[in-house]
Each structure stands twice: as structure tokens, then as C-alpha cells.
PDB file of C-alpha atoms in Angstrom:
ATOM      1  CA  MET A  19       2.515  30.089 -13.376  1.00 46.00           C
ATOM      2  CA  GLU A  20       3.204  27.166 -14.870  1.00 52.00           C
ATOM      3  CA  GLU A  21       0.257  25.819 -15.066  1.00 60.00           C
ATOM      4  CA  ARG A  22       0.115  21.819 -13.880  1.00 66.00           C
ATOM      5  CA  GLU A  23      -0.284  19.563 -16.938  1.00 74.00           C
ATOM      6  CA  THR A  24      -3.204  17.549 -17.350  1.00 78.00           C
ATOM      7  CA  SER A  25      -3.820  13.043 -16.331  1.00 75.00           C
ATOM      8  CA  ARG A  26      -4.711  13.082 -20.494  1.00 74.00           C
ATOM      9  CA  ASP A  27      -1.299  14.972 -21.499  1.00 78.00           C
ATOM     10  CA  ILE A  28       0.915  12.937 -19.683  1.00 81.00           C
ATOM     11  CA  ASP A  29      -1.354   9.717 -20.770  1.00 78.00           C
ATOM     12  CA  ARG A  30      -0.552  11.154 -24.443  1.00 78.00           C
ATOM     13  CA  ILE A  31       2.717  11.672 -24.089  1.00 86.00           C
ATOM     14  CA  ALA A  32       3.713   7.895 -22.454  1.00 81.00           C
ATOM     15  CA  ALA A  33       1.958   6.731 -25.002  1.00 78.00           C
ATOM     16  CA  GLN A  34       4.206   7.962 -27.610  1.00 80.00           C
ATOM     17  CA  TRP A  35       6.718   7.509 -25.769  1.00 79.00           C
ATOM     18  CA  VAL A  36       6.705   3.899 -25.839  1.00 76.00           C
ATOM     19  CA  ALA A  37       6.260   4.070 -29.374  1.00 75.00           C
ATOM     20  CA  ARG A  38       9.194   5.174 -30.017  1.00 76.00           C
ATOM     21  CA  LEU A  39      11.211   3.200 -27.824  1.00 75.00           C
ATOM     22  CA  ASP A  40       9.786  -0.101 -28.907  1.00 69.00           C
ATOM     23  CA  ARG A  41      11.061   0.847 -32.589  1.00 65.00           C
ATOM     24  CA  ALA A  42      14.785   0.159 -30.840  1.00 66.00           C
ATOM     25  CA  PRO A  43      17.211  -0.052 -28.569  1.00 71.00           C
ATOM     26  CA  PRO A  44      16.825   3.405 -26.710  1.00 76.00           C
ATOM     27  CA  SER A  45      19.886   6.116 -26.930  1.00 81.00           C
ATOM     28  CA  ALA A  46      21.708   8.051 -24.497  1.00 81.00           C
ATOM     29  CA  SER A  47      19.867  10.814 -25.571  1.00 82.00           C
ATOM     30  CA  ASP A  48      17.059   8.834 -26.037  1.00 80.00           C
ATOM     31  CA  THR A  49      17.309   8.212 -21.701  1.00 82.00           C
ATOM     32  CA  GLU A  50      17.931  11.132 -20.239  1.00 82.00           C
ATOM     33  CA  GLN A  51      15.169  12.523 -21.747  1.00 86.00           C
ATOM     34  CA  LEU A  52      12.801   9.641 -21.155  1.00 85.00           C
ATOM     35  CA  ASN A  53      13.948   9.865 -16.419  1.00 84.00           C
ATOM     36  CA  ALA A  54      14.104  13.601 -16.945  1.00 86.00           C
ATOM     37  CA  TRP A  55      10.251  13.265 -18.126  1.00 84.00           C
ATOM     38  CA  LEU A  56       9.040  10.436 -15.642  1.00 85.00           C
ATOM     39  CA  ALA A  57      11.404  12.264 -12.555  1.00 84.00           C
ATOM     40  CA  GLY A  58       8.378  16.032 -13.742  1.00 82.00           C
ATOM     41  CA  ASP A  59       5.552  14.247 -11.910  1.00 82.00           C
ATOM     42  CA  ARG A  60       5.436  11.208  -9.590  1.00 77.00           C
ATOM     43  CA  ARG A  61       2.145  10.258 -12.294  1.00 82.00           C
ATOM     44  CA  ARG A  62       4.347  10.573 -15.247  1.00 83.00           C
ATOM     45  CA  ARG A  63       5.699   6.840 -13.931  1.00 81.00           C
ATOM     46  CA  GLY A  64       2.045   4.971 -13.650  1.00 78.00           C
ATOM     47  CA  ALA A  65       0.960   6.255 -17.127  1.00 76.00           C
ATOM     48  CA  TYR A  66       4.153   5.646 -18.422  1.00 76.00           C
ATOM     49  CA  LEU A  67       3.461   1.696 -17.561  1.00 77.00           C
ATOM     50  CA  ARG A  68       1.041   1.615 -18.732  1.00 76.00           C
ATOM     51  CA  ALA A  69       1.172   2.661 -21.871  1.00 72.00           C
ATOM     52  CA  LYS A  70       4.194  -0.180 -22.378  1.00 70.00           C
ATOM     53  CA  ALA A  71       2.055  -2.846 -20.768  1.00 68.00           C
ATOM     54  CA  LEU A  72      -0.620  -2.480 -23.080  1.00 67.00           C
ATOM     55  CA  TRP A  73       1.905  -2.255 -26.115  1.00 63.00           C
ATOM     56  CA  LEU A  74       2.903  -5.505 -25.331  1.00 59.00           C
ATOM     57  CA  ARG A  75       0.186  -7.128 -25.296  1.00 51.00           C
ATOM     58  CA  SER A  76      -1.099  -5.142 -29.103  1.00 51.00           C
ATOM     59  CA  GLU A  77      -0.965  -7.081 -32.376  1.00 40.00           C
ATOM     60  CA  SER A  78      -1.010  -3.807 -33.700  1.00 44.00           C
ATOM     61  CA  ALA A  79       2.487  -2.506 -32.512  1.00 41.00           C
ATOM     62  CA  GLN A  80       3.593  -6.354 -33.513  1.00 46.00           C
ATOM     63  CA  ALA A  81       2.822  -6.559 -36.774  1.00 46.00           C
ATOM     64  CA  LEU A  82       4.379  -2.880 -37.679  1.00 42.00           C
ATOM     65  CA  GLY A  83       8.288  -4.103 -37.367  1.00 45.00           C
ATOM     66  CA  PRO A  84      11.198  -2.238 -36.910  1.00 44.00           C
ATOM     67  CA  ARG A  85      10.257   0.630 -38.596  1.00 44.00           C
ATOM     68  CA  PHE A  86       8.455   1.722 -36.697  1.00 44.00           C
ATOM     69  CA  ASP A  87       8.928   5.569 -36.562  1.00 46.00           C
ATOM     70  CA  PRO A  88       6.175   7.823 -34.990  1.00 45.00           C
ATOM     71  CA  ALA A  89       6.099  11.183 -36.513  1.00 45.00           C
ATOM     72  CA  GLY A  90       5.950  14.353 -35.055  1.00 44.00           C
ATOM     73  CA  PHE A  91       7.363  12.481 -31.795  1.00 43.00           C
ATOM     74  CA  GLN A  92       9.691  15.322 -31.277  1.00 44.00           C
ATOM     75  CA  ALA A  93       7.313  18.273 -31.891  1.00 44.00           C
ATOM     76  CA  ALA A  94       5.266  17.139 -28.472  1.00 45.00           C
ATOM     77  CA  MET A  95       7.956  17.383 -26.944  1.00 46.00           C
ATOM     78  CA  THR A  96      10.647  19.415 -27.934  1.00 44.00           C
ATOM     79  CA  THR A  97      10.555  23.246 -29.896  1.00 42.00           C
ATOM     80  CA  THR A  98      12.685  22.511 -32.393  1.00 43.00           C
ATOM     81  CA  THR A  99      12.348  21.883 -36.205  1.00 43.00           C
ATOM     82  CA  PRO A 100      11.875  19.119 -37.251  1.00 46.00           C
ATOM     83  CA  GLN A 101      14.163  16.921 -39.536  1.00 50.00           C
ATOM     84  CA  PRO A 102      13.239  15.726 -42.551  1.00 49.00           C
ATOM     85  CA  ARG A 103      12.827  12.087 -42.559  1.00 51.00           C
ATOM     86  CA  PRO A 104      14.242   9.089 -45.182  1.00 50.00           C
ATOM     87  CA  ARG A 105      11.555   8.809 -48.446  1.00 46.00           C
ATOM     88  CA  GLU A 106      11.494   5.400 -47.886  1.00 46.00           C
ATOM     89  CA  ARG A 107       9.690   4.998 -43.717  1.00 44.00           C
ATOM     90  CA  ARG A 108       7.062   8.496 -44.843  1.00 44.00           C
ATOM     91  CA  SER A 109       5.092   5.413 -45.604  1.00 44.00           C
ATOM     92  CA  TRP A 110       5.123   4.360 -42.177  1.00 44.00           C
ATOM     93  CA  VAL A 111       3.840   7.818 -40.686  1.00 47.00           C
ATOM     94  CA  PRO A 112       0.033   7.249 -40.686  1.00 51.00           C
ATOM     95  CA  TRP A 113       0.822   3.640 -39.645  1.00 51.00           C
ATOM     96  CA  GLY A 114       2.708   5.762 -36.822  1.00 53.00           C
ATOM     97  CA  GLY A 115       0.024   7.877 -35.693  1.00 55.00           C
ATOM     98  CA  ALA A 116      -2.981   5.025 -36.221  1.00 56.00           C
ATOM     99  CA  ILE A 117      -0.953   3.359 -33.375  1.00 56.00           C
ATOM    100  CA  ALA A 118       0.538   6.028 -31.522  1.00 57.00           C
ATOM    101  CA  ALA A 119      -3.561   7.620 -30.911  1.00 58.00           C
ATOM    102  CA  SER A 120      -5.375   3.423 -30.418  1.00 58.00           C
ATOM    103  CA  LEU A 121      -2.953   3.536 -28.047  1.00 59.00           C
ATOM    104  CA  LEU A 122      -3.427   6.531 -26.411  1.00 59.00           C
ATOM    105  CA  THR A 123      -6.882   5.324 -25.918  1.00 57.00           C
ATOM    106  CA  ALA A 124      -6.468   3.137 -24.660  1.00 56.00           C
ATOM    107  CA  VAL A 125      -4.467   4.320 -22.197  1.00 54.00           C
ATOM    108  CA  THR A 126      -6.930   6.579 -21.014  1.00 55.00           C
ATOM    109  CA  LEU A 127      -9.418   4.376 -20.741  1.00 52.00           C
ATOM    110  CA  LEU A 128      -6.890   2.270 -18.090  1.00 52.00           C
ATOM    111  CA  ALA A 129      -6.507   5.257 -16.727  1.00 49.00           C
ATOM    112  CA  THR A 130      -9.701   5.391 -15.923  1.00 51.00           C
ATOM    113  CA  LEU A 131     -10.250   2.607 -13.734  1.00 52.00           C
ATOM    114  CA  GLN A 132      -7.416   4.493 -11.539  1.00 57.00           C
ATOM    115  CA  MET A 133      -4.440   1.931 -11.521  1.00 74.00           C
ATOM    116  CA  PRO A 134      -3.207   1.320  -7.961  1.00 84.00           C
ATOM    117  CA  THR A 135       0.142   1.309  -6.664  1.00 90.00           C
ATOM    118  CA  ALA A 136       0.573  -1.367  -3.792  1.00 94.00           C
ATOM    119  CA  TYR A 137       2.352  -2.209  -0.614  1.00 96.00           C
ATOM    120  CA  ALA A 138       3.155  -4.866   1.417  1.00 96.00           C
ATOM    121  CA  THR A 139       5.198  -6.636   4.006  1.00 96.00           C
ATOM    122  CA  ALA A 140       6.649 -10.016   4.428  1.00 96.00           C
ATOM    123  CA  LYS A 141       5.606 -11.532   7.274  1.00 94.00           C
ATOM    124  CA  GLY A 142       7.744 -10.404  10.094  1.00 94.00           C
ATOM    125  CA  GLU A 143       8.630  -7.605   8.185  1.00 96.00           C
ATOM    126  CA  MET A 144       7.478  -3.722   8.509  1.00 96.00           C
ATOM    127  CA  ARG A 145       8.001  -1.171   5.939  1.00 96.00           C
ATOM    128  CA  THR A 146       8.030   2.646   6.521  1.00 96.00           C
ATOM    129  CA  VAL A 147       6.517   4.041   3.359  1.00 95.00           C
ATOM    130  CA  PRO A 148       6.298   8.496   2.069  1.00 93.00           C
ATOM    131  CA  LEU A 149       3.263   8.988   0.656  1.00 90.00           C
ATOM    132  CA  GLY A 150       4.642  12.513  -0.196  1.00 87.00           C
ATOM    133  CA  HIS A 151       2.305  15.770   0.534  1.00 86.00           C
ATOM    134  CA  GLY A 152       2.371  15.562   3.974  1.00 88.00           C
ATOM    135  CA  THR A 153       1.385  11.654   4.903  1.00 92.00           C
ATOM    136  CA  THR A 154       3.311   9.018   5.755  1.00 94.00           C
ATOM    137  CA  VAL A 155       1.739   4.780   6.626  1.00 96.00           C
ATOM    138  CA  THR A 156       3.392   2.033   7.924  1.00 97.00           C
ATOM    139  CA  LEU A 157       3.023  -1.352   7.113  1.00 98.00           C
ATOM    140  CA  ASN A 158       3.085  -4.147  10.315  1.00 98.00           C
ATOM    141  CA  THR A 159       3.828  -7.050   9.903  1.00 97.00           C
ATOM    142  CA  ASP A 160       2.022  -9.551   6.910  1.00 97.00           C
ATOM    143  CA  SER A 161       0.670  -5.830   5.635  1.00 98.00           C
ATOM    144  CA  ARG A 162      -0.995  -5.330   1.839  1.00 97.00           C
ATOM    145  CA  ILE A 163      -2.508  -1.854   1.290  1.00 96.00           C
ATOM    146  CA  GLN A 164      -2.555   0.227  -2.735  1.00 95.00           C
ATOM    147  CA  VAL A 165      -2.693   3.756  -3.207  1.00 94.00           C
ATOM    148  CA  PHE A 166      -4.769   5.488  -5.944  1.00 91.00           C
ATOM    149  CA  GLU A 167      -3.950   8.744  -7.061  1.00 85.00           C
ATOM    150  CA  ASP A 168      -6.171  10.823  -9.151  1.00 77.00           C
ATOM    151  CA  GLU A 169      -6.550  14.796  -9.937  1.00 72.00           C
ATOM    152  CA  GLY A 170      -5.289  16.341  -7.459  1.00 78.00           C
ATOM    153  CA  GLU A 171      -6.532  13.088  -4.559  1.00 86.00           C
ATOM    154  CA  ARG A 172      -5.241  10.330  -2.653  1.00 91.00           C
ATOM    155  CA  ARG A 173      -7.476   6.838  -1.116  1.00 92.00           C
ATOM    156  CA  ILE A 174      -5.725   4.280   0.478  1.00 95.00           C
ATOM    157  CA  ARG A 175      -7.489   1.131   0.681  1.00 96.00           C
ATOM    158  CA  ILE A 176      -6.577  -1.536   3.419  1.00 97.00           C
ATOM    159  CA  LEU A 177      -6.965  -4.861   2.183  1.00 97.00           C
ATOM    160  CA  ARG A 178      -4.937  -6.956   5.276  1.00 97.00           C
ATOM    161  CA  GLY A 179      -2.601  -5.950   9.212  1.00 97.00           C
ATOM    162  CA  GLU A 180      -2.246  -3.069  10.627  1.00 98.00           C
ATOM    163  CA  VAL A 181      -1.094   0.338   8.892  1.00 98.00           C
ATOM    164  CA  LEU A 182      -0.286   3.423  10.491  1.00 98.00           C
ATOM    165  CA  VAL A 183      -1.386   6.070   8.794  1.00 96.00           C
ATOM    166  CA  GLU A 184       0.152   9.882  10.069  1.00 95.00           C
ATOM    167  CA  ARG A 185      -1.005  12.874   8.185  1.00 92.00           C
ATOM    168  CA  SER A 186      -0.172  16.400   8.808  1.00 87.00           C
ATOM    169  CA  SER A 187      -0.590  18.085   5.736  1.00 73.00           C
ATOM    170  CA  THR A 188      -3.874  19.489   3.384  1.00 73.00           C
ATOM    171  CA  ALA A 189      -1.911  19.789   0.447  1.00 70.00           C
ATOM    172  CA  LEU A 190      -3.588  16.286  -0.837  1.00 82.00           C
ATOM    173  CA  PRO A 191      -6.787  15.177  -0.332  1.00 86.00           C
ATOM    174  CA  THR A 192      -6.181  11.420   1.076  1.00 89.00           C
ATOM    175  CA  SER A 193      -9.470   9.198   2.122  1.00 91.00           C
ATOM    176  CA  VAL A 194      -7.841   5.412   3.698  1.00 95.00           C
ATOM    177  CA  GLU A 195     -10.982   2.635   3.016  1.00 95.00           C
ATOM    178  CA  VAL A 196     -11.262  -0.771   5.001  1.00 94.00           C
ATOM    179  CA  ASP A 197     -14.031  -2.550   4.922  1.00 91.00           C
ATOM    180  CA  GLY A 198     -16.447  -0.591   2.715  1.00 88.00           C
ATOM    181  CA  ARG A 199     -16.412   1.969   5.271  1.00 90.00           C
ATOM    182  CA  ARG A 200     -14.149   5.256   4.058  1.00 92.00           C
ATOM    183  CA  MET A 201     -12.779   7.866   6.634  1.00 92.00           C
ATOM    184  CA  GLN A 202     -11.137  10.983   6.151  1.00 90.00           C
ATOM    185  CA  ALA A 203      -8.439  13.670   8.430  1.00 87.00           C
ATOM    186  CA  ASP A 204      -6.590  16.363   6.916  1.00 81.00           C
ATOM    187  CA  SER A 205      -4.219  15.766  10.859  1.00 88.00           C
ATOM    188  CA  ALA A 206      -4.199  12.966  12.802  1.00 93.00           C
ATOM    189  CA  THR A 207      -2.321   9.831  12.825  1.00 95.00           C
ATOM    190  CA  PHE A 208      -4.806   6.259  13.437  1.00 96.00           C
ATOM    191  CA  LEU A 209      -3.888   2.726  13.449  1.00 98.00           C
ATOM    192  CA  ILE A 210      -6.117   0.189  10.715  1.00 98.00           C
ATOM    193  CA  ARG A 211      -6.240  -3.111  12.097  1.00 97.00           C
ATOM    194  CA  LYS A 212      -7.373  -5.425   9.792  1.00 97.00           C
ATOM    195  CA  LEU A 213      -7.220  -9.901  10.531  1.00 95.00           C
ATOM    196  CA  ALA A 214      -7.878 -12.577   9.560  1.00 92.00           C
ATOM    197  CA  HIS A 215     -11.347 -14.196  12.556  1.00 90.00           C
ATOM    198  CA  GLN A 216     -10.775 -10.501  14.104  1.00 91.00           C
ATOM    199  CA  PRO A 217     -13.833  -6.808  13.763  1.00 92.00           C
ATOM    200  CA  THR A 218     -12.277  -4.281  11.895  1.00 94.00           C
ATOM    201  CA  GLN A 219     -10.750  -1.573  14.644  1.00 95.00           C
ATOM    202  CA  ILE A 220      -9.628   1.594  13.965  1.00 96.00           C
ATOM    203  CA  LEU A 221      -7.401   3.290  16.458  1.00 96.00           C
ATOM    204  CA  VAL A 222      -6.379   7.133  16.223  1.00 96.00           C
ATOM    205  CA  GLN A 223      -3.612   7.998  19.130  1.00 95.00           C
ATOM    206  CA  ARG A 224      -3.454  12.400  18.112  1.00 94.00           C
ATOM    207  CA  GLY A 225      -5.919  14.862  15.817  1.00 92.00           C
ATOM    208  CA  GLN A 226      -9.947  13.645  14.502  1.00 91.00           C
ATOM    209  CA  LEU A 227     -10.328  11.393  12.403  1.00 91.00           C
ATOM    210  CA  LEU A 228     -14.000  11.478  10.205  1.00 90.00           C
ATOM    211  CA  LEU A 229     -15.787   7.585   9.177  1.00 89.00           C
ATOM    212  CA  ALA A 230     -18.448   7.083   7.158  1.00 83.00           C
ATOM    213  CA  ALA A 231     -21.033   5.511  10.026  1.00 67.00           C
ATOM    214  CA  ALA A 232     -23.257   5.939   7.855  1.00 63.00           C
ATOM    215  CA  PRO A 233     -23.912   7.998   4.751  1.00 60.00           C
ATOM    216  CA  SER A 234     -25.236  10.587   6.481  1.00 59.00           C
ATOM    217  CA  LEU A 235     -23.835  10.871   8.904  1.00 71.00           C
ATOM    218  CA  PRO A 236     -20.532  11.056   9.689  1.00 82.00           C
ATOM    219  CA  LEU A 237     -18.656   9.958  13.252  1.00 87.00           C
ATOM    220  CA  PRO A 238     -16.025  11.694  14.642  1.00 90.00           C
ATOM    221  CA  LEU A 239     -12.961   9.537  16.164  1.00 92.00           C
ATOM    222  CA  SER A 240     -11.290  12.051  18.158  1.00 93.00           C
ATOM    223  CA  SER A 241      -7.918  11.467  20.253  1.00 94.00           C
ATOM    224  CA  ASN A 242      -6.885   8.370  22.674  1.00 95.00           C
ATOM    225  CA  THR A 243      -9.990   6.662  21.291  1.00 95.00           C
ATOM    226  CA  GLY A 244     -11.208   3.295  19.052  1.00 94.00           C
ATOM    227  CA  VAL A 245     -13.986   2.033  17.061  1.00 94.00           C
ATOM    228  CA  SER A 246     -14.609  -1.991  15.300  1.00 92.00           C
ATOM    229  CA  LEU A 247     -16.866  -2.612  12.521  1.00 88.00           C
ATOM    230  CA  PRO A 248     -19.664  -3.686  13.258  1.00 83.00           C
ATOM    231  CA  ALA A 249     -19.754  -6.666  11.448  1.00 74.00           C
ATOM    232  CA  ASN A 250     -22.866  -5.463   9.736  1.00 72.00           C
ATOM    233  CA  ALA A 251     -25.023  -2.383   9.464  1.00 62.00           C
ATOM    234  CA  ALA A 252     -28.037  -3.722  12.178  1.00 65.00           C
ATOM    235  CA  GLN A 253     -24.915  -3.365  15.226  1.00 72.00           C
ATOM    236  CA  ALA A 254     -24.165  -0.280  16.876  1.00 74.00           C
ATOM    237  CA  TRP A 255     -21.570   1.795  16.089  1.00 80.00           C
ATOM    238  CA  SER A 256     -19.346   1.914  20.212  1.00 82.00           C
ATOM    239  CA  VAL A 257     -16.381   4.639  20.676  1.00 89.00           C
ATOM    240  CA  SER A 258     -14.061   3.173  23.450  1.00 92.00           C
ATOM    241  CA  PRO A 259     -11.731   5.821  24.871  1.00 94.00           C
ATOM    242  CA  LEU A 260      -8.144   4.438  24.600  1.00 92.00           C
ATOM    243  CA  GLY A 261      -5.657   5.924  28.099  1.00 90.00           C
ATOM    244  CA  SER A 262      -1.673   7.029  26.851  1.00 85.00           C
ATOM    245  CA  SER A 263      -0.918   3.398  27.957  1.00 89.00           C
ATOM    246  CA  GLN A 264      -3.049   1.560  25.952  1.00 92.00           C
ATOM    247  CA  MET A 265      -2.492   3.675  22.896  1.00 93.00           C
ATOM    248  CA  GLY A 266       1.175   2.868  23.683  1.00 93.00           C
ATOM    249  CA  ARG A 267       1.008  -1.067  23.149  1.00 94.00           C
ATOM    250  CA  GLU A 268      -0.481  -1.293  20.315  1.00 95.00           C
ATOM    251  CA  LEU A 269       1.618   0.934  18.693  1.00 96.00           C
ATOM    252  CA  ALA A 270       4.501  -1.398  20.664  1.00 96.00           C
ATOM    253  CA  TRP A 271       5.483  -3.574  17.131  1.00 96.00           C
ATOM    254  CA  ARG A 272       6.628   0.423  15.415  1.00 95.00           C
ATOM    255  CA  GLU A 273       9.919  -0.835  18.092  1.00 95.00           C
ATOM    256  CA  GLY A 274      10.112  -4.311  17.501  1.00 95.00           C
ATOM    257  CA  LYS A 275       7.576  -5.641  20.212  1.00 96.00           C
ATOM    258  CA  ILE A 276       4.167  -7.585  21.288  1.00 96.00           C
ATOM    259  CA  ALA A 277       3.652  -5.644  24.418  1.00 96.00           C
ATOM    260  CA  LEU A 278       0.898  -8.403  25.796  1.00 95.00           C
ATOM    261  CA  GLN A 279      -2.025  -6.782  29.173  1.00 92.00           C
ATOM    262  CA  GLY A 280      -3.430 -10.300  29.987  1.00 93.00           C
ATOM    263  CA  GLU A 281      -3.595 -11.889  27.004  1.00 95.00           C
ATOM    264  CA  THR A 282      -3.548 -16.395  27.466  1.00 96.00           C
ATOM    265  CA  LEU A 283      -0.913 -18.107  26.234  1.00 96.00           C
ATOM    266  CA  ALA A 284      -2.926 -19.302  23.732  1.00 97.00           C
ATOM    267  CA  GLN A 285      -4.038 -16.186  22.925  1.00 96.00           C
ATOM    268  CA  ALA A 286       0.185 -14.595  22.656  1.00 97.00           C
ATOM    269  CA  ALA A 287       0.928 -18.255  20.986  1.00 97.00           C
ATOM    270  CA  ASP A 288      -1.631 -16.103  17.909  1.00 96.00           C
ATOM    271  CA  ILE A 289       0.358 -12.683  17.760  1.00 96.00           C
ATOM    272  CA  PHE A 290       3.250 -14.418  17.673  1.00 97.00           C
ATOM    273  CA  ALA A 291       1.850 -16.117  14.818  1.00 96.00           C
ATOM    274  CA  ARG A 292       2.127 -13.263  13.123  1.00 96.00           C
ATOM    275  CA  TYR A 293       5.069 -12.116  12.541  1.00 97.00           C
ATOM    276  CA  SER A 294       7.048 -15.959  12.773  1.00 94.00           C
ATOM    277  CA  ASP A 295       6.675 -18.690  10.953  1.00 94.00           C
ATOM    278  CA  THR A 296       7.754 -20.942  13.726  1.00 95.00           C
ATOM    279  CA  PRO A 297       4.960 -21.608  15.567  1.00 96.00           C
ATOM    280  CA  ILE A 298       4.209 -21.633  18.880  1.00 97.00           C
ATOM    281  CA  VAL A 299       2.053 -24.875  20.491  1.00 97.00           C
ATOM    282  CA  ILE A 300       0.414 -25.588  23.982  1.00 96.00           C
ATOM    283  CA  THR A 301      -0.159 -29.251  24.683  1.00 94.00           C
ATOM    284  CA  ASP A 302      -1.866 -27.956  28.070  1.00 94.00           C
ATOM    285  CA  PRO A 303      -5.168 -26.874  27.622  1.00 94.00           C
ATOM    286  CA  GLN A 304      -5.019 -25.197  31.153  1.00 94.00           C
ATOM    287  CA  LEU A 305      -1.365 -23.471  30.608  1.00 95.00           C
ATOM    288  CA  ALA A 306      -2.912 -22.358  27.280  1.00 96.00           C
ATOM    289  CA  LYS A 307      -5.636 -20.031  29.353  1.00 96.00           C
ATOM    290  CA  LEU A 308      -3.653 -18.832  31.744  1.00 95.00           C
ATOM    291  CA  HIS A 309      -2.803 -15.322  31.294  1.00 96.00           C
ATOM    292  CA  VAL A 310       0.478 -13.000  30.455  1.00 95.00           C
ATOM    293  CA  ALA A 311       1.441  -9.827  30.439  1.00 94.00           C
ATOM    294  CA  GLY A 312       4.760  -8.227  29.538  1.00 94.00           C
ATOM    295  CA  LEU A 313       6.621  -6.618  26.319  1.00 95.00           C
ATOM    296  CA  PHE A 314       8.279  -8.946  24.050  1.00 96.00           C
ATOM    297  CA  ALA A 315      10.559  -9.464  21.127  1.00 96.00           C
ATOM    298  CA  ALA A 316       8.010  -9.575  18.145  1.00 96.00           C
ATOM    299  CA  ASN A 317      10.552 -12.071  16.350  1.00 94.00           C
ATOM    300  CA  ASN A 318      12.091 -14.001  19.763  1.00 95.00           C
ATOM    301  CA  PRO A 319       9.203 -16.262  19.212  1.00 96.00           C
ATOM    302  CA  LEU A 320      11.738 -19.150  22.125  1.00 95.00           C
ATOM    303  CA  GLY A 321      12.351 -16.367  24.254  1.00 95.00           C
ATOM    304  CA  PHE A 322       9.497 -15.901  24.869  1.00 95.00           C
ATOM    305  CA  SER A 323       8.725 -19.599  25.482  1.00 96.00           C
ATOM    306  CA  HIS A 324      11.305 -20.085  27.840  1.00 95.00           C
ATOM    307  CA  ALA A 325      10.394 -16.960  29.409  1.00 94.00           C
ATOM    308  CA  ILE A 326       6.912 -18.517  30.422  1.00 93.00           C
ATOM    309  CA  ALA A 327       8.267 -21.501  30.618  1.00 94.00           C
ATOM    310  CA  ASP A 328      10.051 -19.942  33.820  1.00 93.00           C
ATOM    311  CA  VAL A 329       7.472 -18.121  35.187  1.00 92.00           C
ATOM    312  CA  PHE A 330       4.686 -21.079  35.022  1.00 92.00           C
ATOM    313  CA  ASP A 331       6.820 -23.889  35.593  1.00 90.00           C
ATOM    314  CA  ALA A 332       7.181 -25.683  32.209  1.00 93.00           C
ATOM    315  CA  ASP A 333       9.208 -27.345  29.589  1.00 94.00           C
ATOM    316  CA  VAL A 334      10.078 -26.132  26.665  1.00 95.00           C
ATOM    317  CA  ARG A 335      11.268 -28.144  23.454  1.00 94.00           C
ATOM    318  CA  GLN A 336      12.032 -27.973  19.920  1.00 93.00           C
ATOM    319  CA  ASP A 337      10.192 -30.814  18.149  1.00 91.00           C
ATOM    320  CA  GLY A 338      11.372 -29.762  13.978  1.00 90.00           C
ATOM    321  CA  GLU A 339       9.957 -26.412  13.208  1.00 91.00           C
ATOM    322  CA  ARG A 340       7.542 -25.607  16.097  1.00 96.00           C
ATOM    323  CA  ILE A 341       7.805 -24.210  19.905  1.00 97.00           C
ATOM    324  CA  VAL A 342       6.255 -27.144  22.348  1.00 96.00           C
ATOM    325  CA  LEU A 343       5.358 -25.680  25.542  1.00 96.00           C
ATOM    326  CA  GLU A 344       4.349 -28.396  27.932  1.00 94.00           C
ATOM    327  CA  ARG A 345       3.208 -29.159  31.677  1.00 90.00           C
ATOM    328  CA  LYS A 346       6.422 -30.663  33.652  1.00 85.00           C
ATOM    329  CA  HIS A 347       5.731 -33.976  34.401  1.00 73.00           C
TER     330      HIS A 347
END
């Protein structure tokens, strides 16, 4: 069985590639070899980008000039016997090796910081990202996550929004972080909702999740249960059961829908504002307190407003970029 390439090996070869291509525009052969190397392991692209960024910032790289030709690179990549280089270039070999070595050191240090891959959605956008090894994440509107991958482990950090995580394999240990809390699941489907001015929620649709409620006391969450993260350590954790119909409403956004079940019109307007830059303004305080239920298209606040106006005998008008709901006079 072929031994898995270490991160240090990848960083070293990435640094050598950057040094090689800095000398001159790559040939067709160079491009083909680089693409083949990048495709061989998903970690290589990140290492190459880190090395390239450091090279561009390196004053030493600029000082080398266009004649830089690092020795021994081909020996590291192939088994072909290196061809003798022209005499006038041999004086550059020690400099090339020194710069490549210093770049490798910098890349290695940077790699220990676990540079993440970021995924995000704009307002009104939904995005599904297969992360590999049996894990898929789906981001709802205006959401952002970071994915860290190190030696045999993946970590997903939820920064904002609403993210559905689907795990169907134990091939790569994966943990999820939100608000400084970490959770793990081998085979589960769960939703994390981190919205401004609201407690962060974790809802488990399938499987079992272990949430680090305390360092020595993980909190198990099973199918059709949910929990809101307490604002501070002094508050108690409260796990709530979720019916299948409620879980369906929580995930209606995957079908481009908003499922309302007793929210006030003011709350519904806030929900629609997550999906659209066209706000719904309710001018009458009593109208804003009325409750509404139903399934509505997330990208159609005007259609929702007309439906509400029919039910509650209200008027709808557009005022510039706003939709105004008001009592009939």
C-alpha cells in the first residue's frame, strides 16, 4: 500500500513548484505536470496557494530576478537524470536552494495555522457543498462557514446563517464548531442556525450528535430533538423534542420556501428580510401583531404581502424599494 504523503512533503514540493514557475511563464509541459500534481491530493492546492502568496510577498524572491533556476527540482518530482545546466547559471544554484528552503520554512509555519477554506452565500442564495468523505453542507441565505483540514481530521466552523450538515460516513473524523462549542457525529443530519440577535440553535433530523456542553460532560442529541445554546455558562441547557412536521418546516428553505406557523406579521417580515433586499414595512402596530401561518416562496415578499392583505383586509403598496402593508382607510 502506498504511503500517504505528509503535509510537510506537500509543502516542500509546493514551494519548489512556486520557485520553478517564478522564473518564467510555464510551458505546456510545466502546466500539465503541475495540474497532475495538484489533482493527486486535495491538500496540495491549498499548500500551493499558500506558497505562492508567501513568494509574492518575499523580497528575497524579487531579488533573485528572472535568472533564478532552483537546482534539483526535477529530481524531487521525477526519476529522470538531471541534465547539466549552462555554466553561467551555476552561480545561482546556492541562492535558489536558499530561497526555496526559506520559503519552505515559511510555508511550514503558515501551514500550522490551518488556513481554512471559506464558503458563503449571498442574500437569497442557497448552496450545497460536497466536502468529500461522506460529508455535505448546505448553506441557506446569507451564511458563511470555514472548513479546516489537517492530518486526518476536518473541522467546520459556522460563522453565521443557517447550515445543514449531512454525515454518512466515518472515513474522516469531522467536528463542527459554533459559538465556541464543538459537536461530533459519525452519521447524522443536523441543522445549525446562527442568526443575529437570536440564540444559536442546533436541530437534529437524523442520527445522534454529541455536543460539548461542558468539557467533561457531552450532551447527546438524538433524532428530532433540538437545543438553543445558552448565552452564558450559568444558564441551563434545555433539549426539546421536535415533531416530524416541525422539522419539515425548519428545513422548508431547502425547497425555497418559508414555513410560518403562528409567527406575527412583524416576525414574518424579519424572516423575509433575510432572503430579499426588498423590506416589508407594516405601518400599523396592531396589524404587525397578527399571527400568520402558511407556506410561502422565500424570494417573493410581494406575493406574500398580497396574500396577507387579502386575509386581513389590508392594503399593499410599493414605496421605492419597500413594500408597505397598512390598514385600509
